[in-house]
Each structure stands twice: as structure tokens, then as C-alpha cells.
XYZ file of C-alpha atoms in Angstrom:
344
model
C -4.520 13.640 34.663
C -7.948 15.507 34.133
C -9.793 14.299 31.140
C -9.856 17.790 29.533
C -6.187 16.825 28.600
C -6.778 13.874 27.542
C -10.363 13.269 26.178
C -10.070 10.041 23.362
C -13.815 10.485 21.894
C -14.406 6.216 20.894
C -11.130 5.483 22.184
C -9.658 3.756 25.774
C -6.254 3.375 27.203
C -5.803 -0.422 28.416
C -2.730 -1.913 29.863
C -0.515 -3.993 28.243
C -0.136 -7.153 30.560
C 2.675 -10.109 29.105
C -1.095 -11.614 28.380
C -1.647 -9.061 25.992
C -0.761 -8.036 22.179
C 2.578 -9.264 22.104
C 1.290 -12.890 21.831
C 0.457 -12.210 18.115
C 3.703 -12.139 16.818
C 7.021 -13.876 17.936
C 8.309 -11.274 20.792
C 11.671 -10.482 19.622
C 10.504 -10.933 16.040
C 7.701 -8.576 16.296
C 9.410 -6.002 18.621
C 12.366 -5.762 15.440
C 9.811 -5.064 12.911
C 7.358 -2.328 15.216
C 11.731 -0.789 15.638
C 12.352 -0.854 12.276
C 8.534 0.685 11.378
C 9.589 3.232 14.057
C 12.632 4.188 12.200
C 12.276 4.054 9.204
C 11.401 7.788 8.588
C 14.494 9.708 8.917
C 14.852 13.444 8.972
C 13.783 15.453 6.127
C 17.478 17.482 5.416
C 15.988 18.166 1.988
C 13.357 20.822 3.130
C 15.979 23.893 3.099
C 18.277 24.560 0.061
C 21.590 26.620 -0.016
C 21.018 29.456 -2.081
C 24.180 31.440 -2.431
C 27.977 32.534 -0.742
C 28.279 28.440 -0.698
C 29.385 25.966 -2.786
C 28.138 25.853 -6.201
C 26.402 29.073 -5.495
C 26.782 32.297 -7.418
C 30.047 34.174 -7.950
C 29.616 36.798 -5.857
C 32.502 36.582 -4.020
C 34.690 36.052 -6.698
C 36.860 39.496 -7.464
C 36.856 40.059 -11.428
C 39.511 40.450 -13.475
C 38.359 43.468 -15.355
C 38.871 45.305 -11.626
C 42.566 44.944 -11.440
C 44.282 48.082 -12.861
C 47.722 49.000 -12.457
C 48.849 48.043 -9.187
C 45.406 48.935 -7.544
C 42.389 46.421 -6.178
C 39.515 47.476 -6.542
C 38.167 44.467 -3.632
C 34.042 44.028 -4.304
C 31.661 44.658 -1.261
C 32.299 42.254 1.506
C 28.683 42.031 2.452
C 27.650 38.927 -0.341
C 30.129 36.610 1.412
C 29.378 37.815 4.828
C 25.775 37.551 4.100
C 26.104 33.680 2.303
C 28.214 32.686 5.666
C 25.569 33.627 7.411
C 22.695 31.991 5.285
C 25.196 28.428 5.302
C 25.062 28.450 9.366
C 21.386 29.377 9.579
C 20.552 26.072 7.457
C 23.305 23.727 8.978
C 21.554 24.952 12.671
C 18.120 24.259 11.042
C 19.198 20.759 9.608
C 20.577 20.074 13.118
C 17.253 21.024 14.763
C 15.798 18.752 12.566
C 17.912 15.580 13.317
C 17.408 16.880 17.044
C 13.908 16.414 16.725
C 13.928 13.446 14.801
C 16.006 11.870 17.275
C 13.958 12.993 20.648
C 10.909 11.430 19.132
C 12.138 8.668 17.824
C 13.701 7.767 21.444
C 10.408 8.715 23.077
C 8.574 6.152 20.377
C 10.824 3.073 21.056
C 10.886 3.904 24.992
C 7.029 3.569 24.114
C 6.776 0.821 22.305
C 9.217 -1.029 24.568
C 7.163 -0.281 27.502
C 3.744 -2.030 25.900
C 5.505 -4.670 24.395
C 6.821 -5.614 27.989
C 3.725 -4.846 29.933
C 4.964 -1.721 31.188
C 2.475 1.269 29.966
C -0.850 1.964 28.026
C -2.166 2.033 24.842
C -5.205 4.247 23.190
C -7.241 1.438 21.486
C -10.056 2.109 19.443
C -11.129 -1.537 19.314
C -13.663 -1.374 16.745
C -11.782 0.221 13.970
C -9.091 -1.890 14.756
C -11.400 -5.104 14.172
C -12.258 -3.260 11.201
C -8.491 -3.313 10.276
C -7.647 -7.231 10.860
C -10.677 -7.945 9.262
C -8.967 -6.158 5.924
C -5.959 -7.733 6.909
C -7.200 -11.098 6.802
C -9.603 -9.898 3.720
C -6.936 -9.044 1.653
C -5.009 -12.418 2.455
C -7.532 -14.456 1.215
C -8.039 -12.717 -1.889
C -4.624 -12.682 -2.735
C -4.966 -16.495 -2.632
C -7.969 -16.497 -5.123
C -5.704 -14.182 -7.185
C -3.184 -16.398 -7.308
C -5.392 -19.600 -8.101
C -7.209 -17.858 -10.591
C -3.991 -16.157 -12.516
C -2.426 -20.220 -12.225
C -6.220 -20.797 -13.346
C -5.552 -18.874 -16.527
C -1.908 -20.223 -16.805
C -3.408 -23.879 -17.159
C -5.929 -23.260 -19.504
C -3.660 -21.010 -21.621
C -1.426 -24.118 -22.232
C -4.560 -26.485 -22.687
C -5.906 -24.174 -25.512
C -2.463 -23.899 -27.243
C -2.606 -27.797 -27.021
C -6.000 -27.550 -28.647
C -4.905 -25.040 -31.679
C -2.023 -27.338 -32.418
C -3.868 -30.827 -32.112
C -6.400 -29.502 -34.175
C -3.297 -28.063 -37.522
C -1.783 -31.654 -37.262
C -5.149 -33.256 -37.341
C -6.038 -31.144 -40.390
C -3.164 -32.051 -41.955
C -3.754 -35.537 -41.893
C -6.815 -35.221 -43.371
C -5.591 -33.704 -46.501
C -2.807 -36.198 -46.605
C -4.782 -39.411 -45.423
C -7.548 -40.257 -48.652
C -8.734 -43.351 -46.158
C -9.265 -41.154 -43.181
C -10.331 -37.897 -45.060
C -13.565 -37.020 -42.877
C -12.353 -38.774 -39.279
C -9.574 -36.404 -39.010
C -11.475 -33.550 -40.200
C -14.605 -33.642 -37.812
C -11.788 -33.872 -35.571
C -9.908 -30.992 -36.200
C -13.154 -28.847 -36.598
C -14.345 -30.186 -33.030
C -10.119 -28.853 -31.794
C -10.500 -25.310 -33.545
C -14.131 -24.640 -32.087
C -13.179 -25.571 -28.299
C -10.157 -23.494 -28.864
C -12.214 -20.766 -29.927
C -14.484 -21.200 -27.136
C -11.493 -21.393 -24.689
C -9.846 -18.249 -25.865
C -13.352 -16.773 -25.165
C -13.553 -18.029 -22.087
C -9.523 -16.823 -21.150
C -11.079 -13.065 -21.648
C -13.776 -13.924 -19.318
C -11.066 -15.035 -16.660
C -8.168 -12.762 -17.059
C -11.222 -9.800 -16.404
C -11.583 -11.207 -13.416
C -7.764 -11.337 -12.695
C -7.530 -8.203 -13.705
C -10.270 -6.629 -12.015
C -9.307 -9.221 -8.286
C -5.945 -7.482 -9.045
C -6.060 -3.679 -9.136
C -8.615 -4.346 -5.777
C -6.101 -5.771 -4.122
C -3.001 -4.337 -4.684
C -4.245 -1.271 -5.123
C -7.628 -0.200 -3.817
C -6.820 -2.245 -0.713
C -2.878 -1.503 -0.435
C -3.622 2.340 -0.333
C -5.891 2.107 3.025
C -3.383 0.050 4.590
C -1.279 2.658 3.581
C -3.049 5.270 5.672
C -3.493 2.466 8.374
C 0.312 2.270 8.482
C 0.116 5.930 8.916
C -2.227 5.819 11.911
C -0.779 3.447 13.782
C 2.839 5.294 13.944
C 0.764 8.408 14.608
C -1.055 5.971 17.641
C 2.369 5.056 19.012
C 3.543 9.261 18.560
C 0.255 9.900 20.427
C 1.033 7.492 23.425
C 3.989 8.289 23.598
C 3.735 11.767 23.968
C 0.922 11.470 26.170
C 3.218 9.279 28.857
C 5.922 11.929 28.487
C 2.954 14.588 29.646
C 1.799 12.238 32.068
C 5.369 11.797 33.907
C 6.300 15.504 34.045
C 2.461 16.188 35.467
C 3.302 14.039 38.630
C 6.678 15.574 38.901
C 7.480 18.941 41.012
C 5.570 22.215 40.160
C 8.801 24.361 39.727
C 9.548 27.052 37.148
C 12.096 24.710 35.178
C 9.315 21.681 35.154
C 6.311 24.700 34.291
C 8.317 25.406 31.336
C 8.777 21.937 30.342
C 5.150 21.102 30.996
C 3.687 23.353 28.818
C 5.911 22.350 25.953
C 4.740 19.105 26.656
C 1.472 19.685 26.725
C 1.237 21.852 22.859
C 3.521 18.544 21.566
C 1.198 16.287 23.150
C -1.872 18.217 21.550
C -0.521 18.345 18.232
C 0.301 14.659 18.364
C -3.545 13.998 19.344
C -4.964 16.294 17.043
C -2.828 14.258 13.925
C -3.954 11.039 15.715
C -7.582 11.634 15.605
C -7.382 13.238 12.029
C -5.810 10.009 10.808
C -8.199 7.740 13.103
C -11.056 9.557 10.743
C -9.028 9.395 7.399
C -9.248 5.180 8.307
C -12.787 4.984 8.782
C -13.533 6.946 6.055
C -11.397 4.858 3.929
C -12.331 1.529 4.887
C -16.344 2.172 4.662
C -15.900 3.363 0.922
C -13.097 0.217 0.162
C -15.729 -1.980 2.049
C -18.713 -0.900 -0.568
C -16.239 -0.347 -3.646
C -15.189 -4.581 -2.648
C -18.903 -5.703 -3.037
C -19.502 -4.035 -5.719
C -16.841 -5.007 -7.660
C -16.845 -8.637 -5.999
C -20.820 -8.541 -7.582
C -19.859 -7.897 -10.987
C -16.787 -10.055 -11.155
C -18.122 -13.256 -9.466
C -21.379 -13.274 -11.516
C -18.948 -13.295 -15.021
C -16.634 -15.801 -13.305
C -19.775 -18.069 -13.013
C -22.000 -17.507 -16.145
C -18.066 -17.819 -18.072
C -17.122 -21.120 -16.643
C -21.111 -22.298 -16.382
C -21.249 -21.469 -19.983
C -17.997 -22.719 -21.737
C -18.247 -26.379 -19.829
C -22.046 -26.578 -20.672
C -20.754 -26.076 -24.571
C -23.002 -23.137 -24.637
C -21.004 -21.086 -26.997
C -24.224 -18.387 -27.657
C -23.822 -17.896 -23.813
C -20.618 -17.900 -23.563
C -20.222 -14.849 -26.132
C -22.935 -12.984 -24.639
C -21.402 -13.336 -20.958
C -18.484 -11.319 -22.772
C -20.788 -8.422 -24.167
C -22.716 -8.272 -20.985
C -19.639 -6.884 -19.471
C -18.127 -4.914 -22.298
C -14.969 -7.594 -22.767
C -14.179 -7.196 -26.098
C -10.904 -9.637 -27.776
C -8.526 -8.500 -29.909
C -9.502 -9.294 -33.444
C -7.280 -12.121 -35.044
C -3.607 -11.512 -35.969
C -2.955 -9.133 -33.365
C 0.383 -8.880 -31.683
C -1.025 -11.131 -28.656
C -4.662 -12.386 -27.521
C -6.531 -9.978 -25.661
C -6.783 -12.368 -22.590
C -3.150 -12.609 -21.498
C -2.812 -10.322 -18.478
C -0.323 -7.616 -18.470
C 2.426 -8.179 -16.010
């Protein structure tokens, strides 16, 4: 086929040998997900709406009483419920074409993705955005682990500086009740009250960061590998249609293949052309989520330190001004709940 057909700008088709992609996953395991990814998106019946002559349309075609005199009809104009008949088999042959459609490409996907995951056909690869793509992948991986450290983190020290408030009530009321042991229990429970103060400080320095570690990753990261999702089904629409284009273009030139050809050929450019729209939608996406992660990743490490640097140094001047540096303000006291436990 002439490149003018298919042209692929920074992309290559490579063969996929048994040696290939399928060794990443389990075969039948990761064949059963790429089938269910590949079906998931059913027909859209929803697009077209009935509007009237059907059921719980208007009352056109219902004769009123106020026409019956005497023993004469007076039968409204036929043409409502010929015309609603009419509109109710237009949309059930438009719904139809729909599930038609659905269902060719759908077959022509799996026949696809059967054939590379058993060595059989060709992929487009575009290897360095999709480098760029595992790389988030395994990115986003890792920081859910620090997310979940540092929210069991928080958890931990949320218990320890409950322990602290209540150590610090029973050892002040020893102190009132115990003459012989007046000022031993109440250095004590001054030394409990200010490391609990210091440790809810600290909790609003931490659940920031949670916070903050949290909306990147299940958000600002979970909506490009959104649109990834998207492009790779559009990939897989691509190649397939560009196989199906391939096959008819070593077949017979007769009239009946002609025909097919060419609709072959405005599917398989319309396929390309959403392809390389969504190709550009990912590398526009994951150059701004790259910057967006280090500077957020700047900001929230530096607290994380100075916090923790500060609280276990005792450096409770530090520690308050780590907390104004980055505009973390805590509830005053009596509110409902401390500032510092994260919202689930």
C-alpha cells in the first residue's frame, strides 16, 4: 500500500511475533481484559427520541368525544398517525444501523486484537509516547504507595496525639488530687498538652500533603489516563481498519470490490484522523501533568520536610511558621473536628 494512504508522521507498524507484547500480561488473562476494554462501549440507542403517533406520545390519534353527534363520526385526519408510523420505523431502522455498526467494528477490533496478540498482524507504535505512558503508569503506582504510607502516617500519629491529650487530663488530675506529688504531675501534664499541641500542628502539615499527593493522583493523573484509555481503543480502531483496507487493496479490482474499497478507505481515514487527534490530545496532556507533578511535588516535599524536621527537633517557632509559609491555617479550638483530619 502506497504511503500516501497510510503516512503515520512519528509512528511505525511492527509485527507482533509470540516474542512480543503479549509477554506483559498473562495471555489469556490479558487478551479477556483488551475484550472486555473492546466492548465495553455499546451502541448509543439514546441519540434519537420518539416524538409523537407512539407510545406516550401526543393524542393525536385519539378521536374526541365532543365529535360524535347523532349517529355520525366525524373520524380526525388520518395523516398524524400515518405520519407518527412513519417517524417510529425511521428511528427503529436508525437504532438498527447503529447496533449494525457497533457490531461490524467491534468484530473488526477483536479480529484485530486477536491477530497481534497471536503474532498474526501489525501494530502502529509510537514508541516514545508510549514510554511516556508506562513511565506514568509506573509514576502513579508509586505515588499511590507514598499516599497510602503517608495517610497510615497520619492515622498513627492521630492516635499517638489523642494518647498525648488524655495522658496529659489524667496527669493533671493527679496533681490537683495528689498534695505530695503536686508539681511532678504537673510539669508532666504541661510537657503532654504542649507535644499535643505541637502534634496537632504538625497533623495539618501532613494531611496537606495527603491532600495535595491525593487530588494529583487520583485526579490530575487519572484524567490523562483517561484520554490514554481513549487513544489506545482509537489505536486498535485505527489498525484495524487499516488491515481491513489493506486486505480488500490486494483483492480483485472489480466494480463490487471498487465500491467496497472506497468505503474502506473514507472509514479508514476517519479512523486515522481520530487516532492522530487523540495521539496529540496525550502528549499535550502528559507534558503539562509532567510540569503540574514537579511543581506540586516542590511545594509539598519541602513542607513534608521542614514539618517533620521541625516538630522532632522541638522547634515549635518553626514548626508554626512551616504552617504560614504555606497558608495552612487550623481550625480554631472547639470546632466540630480538627482541621487536619482528611476528608474521605
Amino acid at each position: 500500500m502506497s504511503d500516501g494512504i497510510l503516512g503515520k508522521a512519528a509512528t511505525m507498524e511492527i509485527p507482533i511475533s509470540s516474542n512480543g507484547d503479549a509477554g506483559s500480561l498473562p495471555e489469556d488473562d490479558g487478551l479477556e481484559q483488551d475484550l472486555q476494554q473492546v466492548m465495553v462501549s455499546g451502541p448509543n440507542l439514546n441519540e434519537t427520541s420518539i416524538v409523537s403517533g407512539g407510545y406516550g406520545g401526543t393524542a393525536e390519534g385519539i378521536i374526541p368525544t365532543s365529535t360524535i353527534k347523532g349517529s355520525g363520526l366525524h373520524q380526525p385526519h388520518p395523516s398524524p398517525a400515518v405520519g407518527g408510523e412513519e417517524v417510529v420505523r425511521g428511528i427503529a431502522v436508525e437504532k438498527f444501523d447503529i447496533v449494525k455498526k457497533w457490531g461490524i467494528n467491534t468484530y473488526k477490533c477483536t479480529k484485530q486484537l486477536i491477530s497481534e496478540r497471536f503474532g498474526r498482524g501489525s501494530r502502529t507504535v509510537d514508541l516514545e509516547l508510549e514510554t511516556q505512558i508506562e513511565l506514568l503508569r509506573e509514576t502513579k503506582r508509586k505515588y499511590e504507595c507514598v499516599l497510602q504510607l503517608a495517610r497510615a502516617l497520619t492515622n498513627h500519629f492521630y492516635s499517638l496525639v489523642q494518647t498525648q491529650h488524655a495522658l496529659g487530663d489524667a496527669f493533671a488530675d493527679l496533681s490537683q488530687k495528689s498534695p505530695e506529688l503536686q508539681e511532678e504531675f504537673g510539669y508532666n501534664a504541661e510537657t503532654q498538652k504542649l507535644l499535643c499541641k505541637n502534634g496537632e500542628t504538625l497533623l495539618g502539615a501532613v494531611n496537606f500533603f495527603v491532600s495535595s499527593i491525593n487530588t494529583l493522583v487520583n485526579k490530575t493523573m487519572e484524567d490523562t489516563l483517561m484520554t490514554v484509555k481513549q487513544y489506545e481503543t482509537a489505536r486498535l480502531e485505527y489498525d484495524a481498519y487499516r488491515t481491513d483496507l489493506e486486505e480488500l487493496s490486494m483483492g480483485p479490482r472489480d466494480a463490487s470490490t471498487l465500491c467496497r474499497l472506497d468505503a474502506a478507505q473514507s472509514q479508514f481515514q476517519s479512523h486515522k484522523d481520530k487516532y492522530e487527534k487523540l495521539r496529540a490530545d496525550v502528549a499535550i496532556k502528559l507534558k503539562f501533568l509532567e510540569e503540574n507533578k514537579i511543581k506540586v511535588m516542590h511545594k509539598q516535599l519541602l513542607l513534608f520536610h521542614n514539618a517533620i524536621s521541625a516538630y522532632f527537633a522541638g522547634n515549635q517557632q518553626q514548626l508554626e511558621q512551616t504552617l504560614k509559609q504555606f497558608n495552612i491555617k487550623l481550625k480554631t479550638p472547639g470546632a466540630e473536628k480538627p482541621s487536619w483530619l482528611e476528608e474521605q
